[in-house]
Amino acid sequence: MAETVPTEKNIDYALLDRCLAAAIACGDIVNLRFLFLPASPFRRDSSEDISMSKYAYLLAEEESDALEAALRLVQQAEISRQVREQLEKKGPPQLPWELLQALADNALRLGKYTAASQAYELLRTRRRMQEIFLDQADAALDRGAYAEGARGYKIAAGLQYDYAAFPEALPAVLNYQEKAVTLHGKYPVVLEGETLSDDRALCRSSLLFLLQGADFIQRLENRDDESLIQFTAEMIRCLDPAWDRFVPAFQEACRLISPFAELFSRINSYTQEALEVLLEEIFSDEEKETLRGISQFFAPGIAEGSAWQLVMRTLAYYHPGAVSFVRRQRLSASEEILIPALPDTSRLAQQLGLFPL
């Protein structure tokens, strides 16, 4: 029987260039790194083939200026040589810094902060990029350009890194859903021992939750109260483009709970243990049913009577800024809901349009 002679795998370098350009143009660090892995269809010793339909995603779906610029970059002679060398060698690849830089900048422009932070981290420039955006944001705040300042802090927060992650350091994702439940973990809610009637304390607590970095808060400590209020309001809107559409629902929830203020005070005067042995319910079945409907204002489509944790996670996902303006409220010893929690005289709440008209 004749011995089969293995044929050498032909690499379509023109197609490789387009795949690299597509990853760079759309800021996709995962695709870029995959192209250099041992299983890459562009490695000679890999059994994978780029013609397989499962790899269609590696190519750009449509032409763009960013794609053309990326293609010109990867086709530069020196970069092309480095790419081919890395695909031929064994062991972890050393990605050309020019490709990483272009990818990081595109990812940042597209709001893909996780990808941008990974690329900048590989370049060892991530922290410096954070400082640049924070310095620019602080300068904007000095000029009273609060929206511009909020965008700068949003980018800086998106570039955070978690060096304690296992098994390797990873971008620090702003996990508002779980953080919100933790923030409201005690009943009644007390934010760091501060009262919600203090606007400065409310701003600080809100920003600490939204940015999830004590370093960011320290940079804002010397701002006067009015500047801090304006900035916090812009930060909330910056992180939630749908905020102004959410406000009417919040106002309606405020109107709904208004007649129940006395009953809330009464039930909150009891301890959990006392409520468990209370002979007479404080809220009637009809009143409970009405109050359960509040969840629809915070999390439309969620089942009425859902646990407050689920409502909180949904609210935090869509409207993270609202987490500072709600609280848990007991209806009985075994049932809680979320209700609006507006300080009577809050400039921040006023700036956000939360008070019912």
PDB file of C-alpha atoms in Angstrom, residues 45-299:
ATOM      1  CA  ASP A  45       0.172  22.905  11.571  1.00  0.00           C
ATOM      2  CA  SER A  46      -3.530  23.435  12.284  1.00  0.00           C
ATOM      3  CA  SER A  47      -6.166  21.148  10.802  1.00  0.00           C
ATOM      4  CA  GLU A  48      -8.611  24.050  10.677  1.00  0.00           C
ATOM      5  CA  ASP A  49      -9.402  25.718   7.363  1.00  0.00           C
ATOM      6  CA  ILE A  50     -10.571  29.291   6.896  1.00  0.00           C
ATOM      7  CA  SER A  51     -12.952  28.122   4.154  1.00  0.00           C
ATOM      8  CA  MET A  52     -15.075  26.368   6.788  1.00  0.00           C
ATOM      9  CA  SER A  53     -18.411  28.128   7.215  1.00  0.00           C
ATOM     10  CA  LYS A  54     -17.925  28.366  10.980  1.00  0.00           C
ATOM     11  CA  TYR A  55     -15.195  30.952  10.406  1.00  0.00           C
ATOM     12  CA  ALA A  56     -17.317  33.325   8.344  1.00  0.00           C
ATOM     13  CA  TYR A  57     -17.648  35.574  11.405  1.00  0.00           C
ATOM     14  CA  LEU A  58     -13.955  36.460  11.175  1.00  0.00           C
ATOM     15  CA  LEU A  59     -14.591  38.557   8.079  1.00  0.00           C
ATOM     16  CA  ALA A  60     -16.193  41.988   8.106  1.00  0.00           C
ATOM     17  CA  GLU A  61     -19.832  42.061   7.041  1.00  0.00           C
ATOM     18  CA  GLU A  62     -19.487  45.370   5.209  1.00  0.00           C
ATOM     19  CA  GLU A  63     -16.870  47.847   4.070  1.00  0.00           C
ATOM     20  CA  SER A  64     -16.064  50.916   6.153  1.00  0.00           C
ATOM     21  CA  ASP A  65     -13.425  53.609   6.498  1.00  0.00           C
ATOM     22  CA  ALA A  66     -12.200  51.943   9.692  1.00  0.00           C
ATOM     23  CA  LEU A  67     -11.823  48.627   7.863  1.00  0.00           C
ATOM     24  CA  GLU A  68      -9.860  50.223   5.031  1.00  0.00           C
ATOM     25  CA  ALA A  69      -7.546  51.983   7.488  1.00  0.00           C
ATOM     26  CA  ALA A  70      -6.982  48.727   9.378  1.00  0.00           C
ATOM     27  CA  LEU A  71      -6.286  46.867   6.138  1.00  0.00           C
ATOM     28  CA  ARG A  72      -3.661  49.418   5.122  1.00  0.00           C
ATOM     29  CA  LEU A  73      -2.055  48.972   8.524  1.00  0.00           C
ATOM     30  CA  VAL A  74      -1.826  45.162   8.445  1.00  0.00           C
ATOM     31  CA  GLN A  75      -0.487  45.250   4.884  1.00  0.00           C
ATOM     32  CA  GLN A  76       2.535  47.320   5.854  1.00  0.00           C
ATOM     33  CA  ALA A  77       5.621  45.283   5.022  1.00  0.00           C
ATOM     34  CA  GLU A  78       7.145  45.170   8.508  1.00  0.00           C
ATOM     35  CA  ILE A  79       3.865  44.345  10.230  1.00  0.00           C
ATOM     36  CA  SER A  80       3.031  41.702   7.636  1.00  0.00           C
ATOM     37  CA  ARG A  81       6.433  40.103   8.208  1.00  0.00           C
ATOM     38  CA  GLN A  82       5.931  40.045  11.988  1.00  0.00           C
ATOM     39  CA  VAL A  83       2.478  38.494  11.629  1.00  0.00           C
ATOM     40  CA  ARG A  84       3.786  35.674   9.437  1.00  0.00           C
ATOM     41  CA  GLU A  85       6.677  35.025  11.801  1.00  0.00           C
ATOM     42  CA  GLN A  86       4.332  34.713  14.765  1.00  0.00           C
ATOM     43  CA  LEU A  87       2.118  32.264  12.871  1.00  0.00           C
ATOM     44  CA  GLU A  88       5.108  30.057  12.081  1.00  0.00           C
ATOM     45  CA  LYS A  89       6.664  29.988  15.550  1.00  0.00           C
ATOM     46  CA  LYS A  90       5.688  27.772  18.465  1.00  0.00           C
ATOM     47  CA  GLY A  91       4.610  29.142  21.828  1.00  0.00           C
ATOM     48  CA  PRO A  92       2.685  32.245  22.862  1.00  0.00           C
ATOM     49  CA  PRO A  93       2.585  34.838  20.071  1.00  0.00           C
ATOM     50  CA  GLN A  94       3.862  38.382  20.402  1.00  0.00           C
ATOM     51  CA  LEU A  95       1.245  40.528  18.738  1.00  0.00           C
ATOM     52  CA  PRO A  96       2.534  43.579  16.834  1.00  0.00           C
ATOM     53  CA  TRP A  97       1.968  46.601  19.048  1.00  0.00           C
ATOM     54  CA  GLU A  98       0.650  48.646  16.143  1.00  0.00           C
ATOM     55  CA  LEU A  99      -2.262  46.244  15.693  1.00  0.00           C
ATOM     56  CA  LEU A 100      -3.064  46.260  19.404  1.00  0.00           C
ATOM     57  CA  GLN A 101      -2.944  50.048  19.539  1.00  0.00           C
ATOM     58  CA  ALA A 102      -5.289  50.440  16.573  1.00  0.00           C
ATOM     59  CA  LEU A 103      -7.671  47.831  17.969  1.00  0.00           C
ATOM     60  CA  ALA A 104      -7.713  49.461  21.406  1.00  0.00           C
ATOM     61  CA  ASP A 105      -8.452  52.888  19.960  1.00  0.00           C
ATOM     62  CA  ASN A 106     -11.275  51.516  17.802  1.00  0.00           C
ATOM     63  CA  ALA A 107     -12.740  49.571  20.717  1.00  0.00           C
ATOM     64  CA  LEU A 108     -12.681  52.727  22.816  1.00  0.00           C
ATOM     65  CA  ARG A 109     -14.407  54.705  20.068  1.00  0.00           C
ATOM     66  CA  LEU A 110     -17.107  52.029  19.806  1.00  0.00           C
ATOM     67  CA  GLY A 111     -17.667  51.856  23.564  1.00  0.00           C
ATOM     68  CA  LYS A 112     -16.185  48.350  23.866  1.00  0.00           C
ATOM     69  CA  TYR A 113     -14.302  49.185  27.024  1.00  0.00           C
ATOM     70  CA  THR A 114     -13.577  45.594  28.042  1.00  0.00           C
ATOM     71  CA  ALA A 115     -11.770  44.934  24.757  1.00  0.00           C
ATOM     72  CA  ALA A 116     -10.009  48.294  24.939  1.00  0.00           C
ATOM     73  CA  SER A 117      -8.791  47.647  28.481  1.00  0.00           C
ATOM     74  CA  GLN A 118      -7.405  44.230  27.486  1.00  0.00           C
ATOM     75  CA  ALA A 119      -5.536  45.673  24.525  1.00  0.00           C
ATOM     76  CA  TYR A 120      -4.152  48.611  26.506  1.00  0.00           C
ATOM     77  CA  GLU A 121      -3.154  46.209  29.284  1.00  0.00           C
ATOM     78  CA  LEU A 122      -1.161  44.129  26.802  1.00  0.00           C
ATOM     79  CA  LEU A 123       0.530  47.344  25.701  1.00  0.00           C
ATOM     80  CA  ARG A 124       1.148  48.311  29.358  1.00  0.00           C
ATOM     81  CA  THR A 125      -0.560  51.649  28.742  1.00  0.00           C
ATOM     82  CA  ARG A 126      -3.975  51.010  30.287  1.00  0.00           C
ATOM     83  CA  ARG A 127      -3.392  52.938  33.497  1.00  0.00           C
ATOM     84  CA  ARG A 128      -1.877  55.832  31.573  1.00  0.00           C
ATOM     85  CA  MET A 129      -4.921  55.953  29.294  1.00  0.00           C
ATOM     86  CA  GLN A 130      -7.150  56.077  32.360  1.00  0.00           C
ATOM     87  CA  GLU A 131      -5.186  59.003  33.745  1.00  0.00           C
ATOM     88  CA  ILE A 132      -5.435  60.863  30.441  1.00  0.00           C
ATOM     89  CA  PHE A 133      -9.217  60.521  30.337  1.00  0.00           C
ATOM     90  CA  LEU A 134      -9.574  61.444  34.006  1.00  0.00           C
ATOM     91  CA  ASP A 135      -7.388  64.532  33.590  1.00  0.00           C
ATOM     92  CA  GLN A 136      -9.418  65.597  30.563  1.00  0.00           C
ATOM     93  CA  ALA A 137     -12.648  64.949  32.464  1.00  0.00           C
ATOM     94  CA  ASP A 138     -11.498  67.016  35.447  1.00  0.00           C
ATOM     95  CA  ALA A 139     -10.526  69.855  33.116  1.00  0.00           C
ATOM     96  CA  ALA A 140     -14.001  69.680  31.562  1.00  0.00           C
ATOM     97  CA  LEU A 141     -15.609  69.864  35.009  1.00  0.00           C
ATOM     98  CA  ASP A 142     -13.499  72.929  35.795  1.00  0.00           C
ATOM     99  CA  ARG A 143     -15.070  74.577  32.731  1.00  0.00           C
ATOM    100  CA  GLY A 144     -18.558  73.513  33.766  1.00  0.00           C
ATOM    101  CA  ALA A 145     -18.789  70.992  30.904  1.00  0.00           C
ATOM    102  CA  TYR A 146     -20.439  68.310  33.029  1.00  0.00           C
ATOM    103  CA  ALA A 147     -21.588  66.054  30.182  1.00  0.00           C
ATOM    104  CA  GLU A 148     -18.050  65.932  28.782  1.00  0.00           C
ATOM    105  CA  GLY A 149     -16.669  65.235  32.240  1.00  0.00           C
ATOM    106  CA  ALA A 150     -19.147  62.405  32.764  1.00  0.00           C
ATOM    107  CA  ARG A 151     -18.097  60.777  29.484  1.00  0.00           C
ATOM    108  CA  GLY A 152     -14.465  60.894  30.583  1.00  0.00           C
ATOM    109  CA  TYR A 153     -15.204  59.232  33.910  1.00  0.00           C
ATOM    110  CA  LYS A 154     -17.376  56.641  32.164  1.00  0.00           C
ATOM    111  CA  ILE A 155     -14.472  55.667  29.897  1.00  0.00           C
ATOM    112  CA  ALA A 156     -12.005  55.590  32.793  1.00  0.00           C
ATOM    113  CA  ALA A 157     -14.341  53.326  34.783  1.00  0.00           C
ATOM    114  CA  GLY A 158     -14.708  51.069  31.751  1.00  0.00           C
ATOM    115  CA  LEU A 159     -10.927  50.639  31.600  1.00  0.00           C
ATOM    116  CA  GLN A 160     -10.660  49.323  35.171  1.00  0.00           C
ATOM    117  CA  TYR A 161      -8.826  46.029  35.691  1.00  0.00           C
ATOM    118  CA  ASP A 162      -9.283  43.313  38.286  1.00  0.00           C
ATOM    119  CA  TYR A 163      -5.871  41.958  39.237  1.00  0.00           C
ATOM    120  CA  ALA A 164      -7.430  39.685  41.854  1.00  0.00           C
ATOM    121  CA  ALA A 165      -9.405  37.737  39.245  1.00  0.00           C
ATOM    122  CA  PHE A 166      -8.671  34.013  38.970  1.00  0.00           C
ATOM    123  CA  PRO A 167      -6.893  32.404  37.194  1.00  0.00           C
ATOM    124  CA  GLU A 168      -5.617  35.603  35.556  1.00  0.00           C
ATOM    125  CA  ALA A 169      -6.231  39.332  35.750  1.00  0.00           C
ATOM    126  CA  LEU A 170      -9.258  40.461  33.747  1.00  0.00           C
ATOM    127  CA  PRO A 171     -11.128  43.681  32.953  1.00  0.00           C
ATOM    128  CA  ALA A 172     -13.273  44.750  35.895  1.00  0.00           C
ATOM    129  CA  VAL A 173     -16.875  44.600  34.679  1.00  0.00           C
ATOM    130  CA  LEU A 174     -19.318  47.069  36.241  1.00  0.00           C
ATOM    131  CA  ASN A 175     -21.729  44.518  37.692  1.00  0.00           C
ATOM    132  CA  TYR A 176     -24.570  46.794  38.739  1.00  0.00           C
ATOM    133  CA  GLN A 177     -27.092  43.990  39.264  1.00  0.00           C
ATOM    134  CA  GLU A 178     -25.255  42.218  42.058  1.00  0.00           C
ATOM    135  CA  LYS A 179     -23.822  45.406  43.543  1.00  0.00           C
ATOM    136  CA  ALA A 180     -27.322  46.876  43.817  1.00  0.00           C
ATOM    137  CA  VAL A 181     -28.622  43.910  45.800  1.00  0.00           C
ATOM    138  CA  THR A 182     -25.591  44.114  48.088  1.00  0.00           C
ATOM    139  CA  LEU A 183     -26.041  47.868  48.530  1.00  0.00           C
ATOM    140  CA  HIS A 184     -29.618  47.318  49.685  1.00  0.00           C
ATOM    141  CA  GLY A 185     -28.771  44.206  51.658  1.00  0.00           C
ATOM    142  CA  LYS A 186     -29.827  45.656  55.010  1.00  0.00           C
ATOM    143  CA  TYR A 187     -33.333  46.692  55.977  1.00  0.00           C
ATOM    144  CA  PRO A 188     -33.856  49.592  56.248  1.00  0.00           C
ATOM    145  CA  VAL A 189     -31.183  50.738  53.807  1.00  0.00           C
ATOM    146  CA  VAL A 190     -28.429  52.973  55.126  1.00  0.00           C
ATOM    147  CA  LEU A 191     -25.784  54.031  52.627  1.00  0.00           C
ATOM    148  CA  GLU A 192     -22.447  54.035  54.449  1.00  0.00           C
ATOM    149  CA  GLY A 193     -24.085  55.472  57.554  1.00  0.00           C
ATOM    150  CA  GLU A 194     -25.058  58.626  55.688  1.00  0.00           C
ATOM    151  CA  THR A 195     -28.540  60.047  55.325  1.00  0.00           C
ATOM    152  CA  LEU A 196     -30.253  60.349  51.985  1.00  0.00           C
ATOM    153  CA  SER A 197     -31.301  63.873  52.928  1.00  0.00           C
ATOM    154  CA  ASP A 198     -27.707  65.041  52.488  1.00  0.00           C
ATOM    155  CA  ASP A 199     -27.168  65.721  48.790  1.00  0.00           C
ATOM    156  CA  ARG A 200     -23.401  65.485  49.017  1.00  0.00           C
ATOM    157  CA  ALA A 201     -23.630  62.107  50.727  1.00  0.00           C
ATOM    158  CA  LEU A 202     -26.200  60.979  48.160  1.00  0.00           C
ATOM    159  CA  CYS A 203     -23.938  62.055  45.292  1.00  0.00           C
ATOM    160  CA  ARG A 204     -20.967  60.285  46.822  1.00  0.00           C
ATOM    161  CA  SER A 205     -22.904  57.060  47.386  1.00  0.00           C
ATOM    162  CA  SER A 206     -24.367  57.198  43.875  1.00  0.00           C
ATOM    163  CA  LEU A 207     -20.992  57.786  42.229  1.00  0.00           C
ATOM    164  CA  LEU A 208     -19.316  55.083  44.286  1.00  0.00           C
ATOM    165  CA  PHE A 209     -21.952  52.638  43.064  1.00  0.00           C
ATOM    166  CA  LEU A 210     -21.879  53.815  39.438  1.00  0.00           C
ATOM    167  CA  LEU A 211     -18.106  54.102  38.994  1.00  0.00           C
ATOM    168  CA  GLN A 212     -17.127  51.387  41.486  1.00  0.00           C
ATOM    169  CA  GLY A 213     -13.759  52.922  42.196  1.00  0.00           C
ATOM    170  CA  ALA A 214     -12.790  54.801  45.347  1.00  0.00           C
ATOM    171  CA  ASP A 215      -9.961  56.504  43.424  1.00  0.00           C
ATOM    172  CA  PHE A 216     -12.505  58.219  41.201  1.00  0.00           C
ATOM    173  CA  ILE A 217     -14.455  59.534  44.179  1.00  0.00           C
ATOM    174  CA  GLN A 218     -11.313  60.960  45.781  1.00  0.00           C
ATOM    175  CA  ARG A 219     -10.690  63.068  42.686  1.00  0.00           C
ATOM    176  CA  LEU A 220     -14.110  64.654  43.157  1.00  0.00           C
ATOM    177  CA  GLU A 221     -13.913  65.348  46.894  1.00  0.00           C
ATOM    178  CA  ASN A 222     -12.899  68.991  46.480  1.00  0.00           C
ATOM    179  CA  ARG A 223     -15.772  69.860  44.151  1.00  0.00           C
ATOM    180  CA  ASP A 224     -18.378  72.197  45.605  1.00  0.00           C
ATOM    181  CA  ASP A 225     -21.866  70.841  46.254  1.00  0.00           C
ATOM    182  CA  GLU A 226     -23.491  72.321  43.153  1.00  0.00           C
ATOM    183  CA  SER A 227     -20.760  71.029  40.829  1.00  0.00           C
ATOM    184  CA  LEU A 228     -20.987  67.582  42.395  1.00  0.00           C
ATOM    185  CA  ILE A 229     -24.764  67.530  41.960  1.00  0.00           C
ATOM    186  CA  GLN A 230     -24.538  68.606  38.319  1.00  0.00           C
ATOM    187  CA  PHE A 231     -21.831  66.046  37.600  1.00  0.00           C
ATOM    188  CA  THR A 232     -23.691  63.190  39.322  1.00  0.00           C
ATOM    189  CA  ALA A 233     -26.848  63.965  37.351  1.00  0.00           C
ATOM    190  CA  GLU A 234     -24.884  63.941  34.090  1.00  0.00           C
ATOM    191  CA  MET A 235     -23.116  60.732  35.111  1.00  0.00           C
ATOM    192  CA  ILE A 236     -26.458  59.011  35.645  1.00  0.00           C
ATOM    193  CA  ARG A 237     -27.727  60.183  32.261  1.00  0.00           C
ATOM    194  CA  CYS A 238     -24.447  59.249  30.568  1.00  0.00           C
ATOM    195  CA  LEU A 239     -24.734  55.660  31.805  1.00  0.00           C
ATOM    196  CA  ASP A 240     -28.452  55.477  31.009  1.00  0.00           C
ATOM    197  CA  PRO A 241     -29.512  56.973  27.647  1.00  0.00           C
ATOM    198  CA  ALA A 242     -33.119  55.997  28.444  1.00  0.00           C
ATOM    199  CA  TRP A 243     -33.199  57.901  31.739  1.00  0.00           C
ATOM    200  CA  ASP A 244     -35.612  60.611  30.595  1.00  0.00           C
ATOM    201  CA  ARG A 245     -38.038  57.932  29.390  1.00  0.00           C
ATOM    202  CA  PHE A 246     -37.809  56.215  32.780  1.00  0.00           C
ATOM    203  CA  VAL A 247     -38.576  59.351  34.808  1.00  0.00           C
ATOM    204  CA  PRO A 248     -42.368  59.418  34.131  1.00  0.00           C
ATOM    205  CA  ALA A 249     -42.647  55.819  35.370  1.00  0.00           C
ATOM    206  CA  PHE A 250     -40.740  56.726  38.527  1.00  0.00           C
ATOM    207  CA  GLN A 251     -42.982  59.746  39.093  1.00  0.00           C
ATOM    208  CA  GLU A 252     -46.065  57.561  38.704  1.00  0.00           C
ATOM    209  CA  ALA A 253     -44.672  55.136  41.286  1.00  0.00           C
ATOM    210  CA  CYS A 254     -44.208  58.089  43.660  1.00  0.00           C
ATOM    211  CA  ARG A 255     -47.832  59.091  43.209  1.00  0.00           C
ATOM    212  CA  LEU A 256     -48.991  55.519  43.774  1.00  0.00           C
ATOM    213  CA  ILE A 257     -47.265  55.153  47.154  1.00  0.00           C
ATOM    214  CA  SER A 258     -48.188  58.618  48.421  1.00  0.00           C
ATOM    215  CA  PRO A 259     -51.416  57.524  50.201  1.00  0.00           C
ATOM    216  CA  PHE A 260     -49.549  54.748  52.028  1.00  0.00           C
ATOM    217  CA  ALA A 261     -46.945  56.869  53.835  1.00  0.00           C
ATOM    218  CA  GLU A 262     -48.594  56.433  57.236  1.00  0.00           C
ATOM    219  CA  LEU A 263     -48.900  52.665  56.823  1.00  0.00           C
ATOM    220  CA  PHE A 264     -45.249  52.425  55.781  1.00  0.00           C
ATOM    221  CA  SER A 265     -44.208  54.277  58.928  1.00  0.00           C
ATOM    222  CA  ARG A 266     -46.385  52.041  61.039  1.00  0.00           C
ATOM    223  CA  ILE A 267     -45.077  48.731  59.696  1.00  0.00           C
ATOM    224  CA  ASN A 268     -41.486  49.975  59.817  1.00  0.00           C
ATOM    225  CA  SER A 269     -41.891  50.675  63.525  1.00  0.00           C
ATOM    226  CA  TYR A 270     -42.114  46.917  64.134  1.00  0.00           C
ATOM    227  CA  THR A 271     -39.160  44.569  64.220  1.00  0.00           C
ATOM    228  CA  GLN A 272     -39.131  41.505  61.998  1.00  0.00           C
ATOM    229  CA  GLU A 273     -39.818  39.332  65.035  1.00  0.00           C
ATOM    230  CA  ALA A 274     -42.806  41.454  66.060  1.00  0.00           C
ATOM    231  CA  LEU A 275     -44.308  41.304  62.578  1.00  0.00           C
ATOM    232  CA  GLU A 276     -44.146  37.515  62.615  1.00  0.00           C
ATOM    233  CA  VAL A 277     -46.463  37.338  65.626  1.00  0.00           C
ATOM    234  CA  LEU A 278     -48.667  40.316  64.758  1.00  0.00           C
ATOM    235  CA  LEU A 279     -52.308  39.254  64.957  1.00  0.00           C
ATOM    236  CA  GLU A 280     -53.664  41.740  62.430  1.00  0.00           C
ATOM    237  CA  GLU A 281     -52.160  42.525  59.034  1.00  0.00           C
ATOM    238  CA  ILE A 282     -51.264  46.184  58.533  1.00  0.00           C
ATOM    239  CA  PHE A 283     -52.020  46.174  54.797  1.00  0.00           C
ATOM    240  CA  SER A 284     -55.236  44.752  53.409  1.00  0.00           C
ATOM    241  CA  ASP A 285     -55.124  42.277  50.525  1.00  0.00           C
ATOM    242  CA  GLU A 286     -56.354  44.999  48.172  1.00  0.00           C
ATOM    243  CA  GLU A 287     -53.661  47.425  49.314  1.00  0.00           C
ATOM    244  CA  LYS A 288     -50.982  44.781  48.893  1.00  0.00           C
ATOM    245  CA  GLU A 289     -52.178  44.055  45.379  1.00  0.00           C
ATOM    246  CA  THR A 290     -51.990  47.754  44.511  1.00  0.00           C
ATOM    247  CA  LEU A 291     -48.483  48.106  45.910  1.00  0.00           C
ATOM    248  CA  ARG A 292     -47.225  44.990  44.142  1.00  0.00           C
ATOM    249  CA  GLY A 293     -47.966  46.788  40.888  1.00  0.00           C
ATOM    250  CA  ILE A 294     -45.092  49.186  41.568  1.00  0.00           C
ATOM    251  CA  SER A 295     -42.682  46.581  40.197  1.00  0.00           C
ATOM    252  CA  GLN A 296     -44.055  47.302  36.712  1.00  0.00           C
ATOM    253  CA  PHE A 297     -42.768  50.872  36.923  1.00  0.00           C
ATOM    254  CA  PHE A 298     -39.268  49.703  37.823  1.00  0.00           C
ATOM    255  CA  ALA A 299     -39.111  46.536  35.721  1.00  0.00           C
TER     256      ALA A 299
END
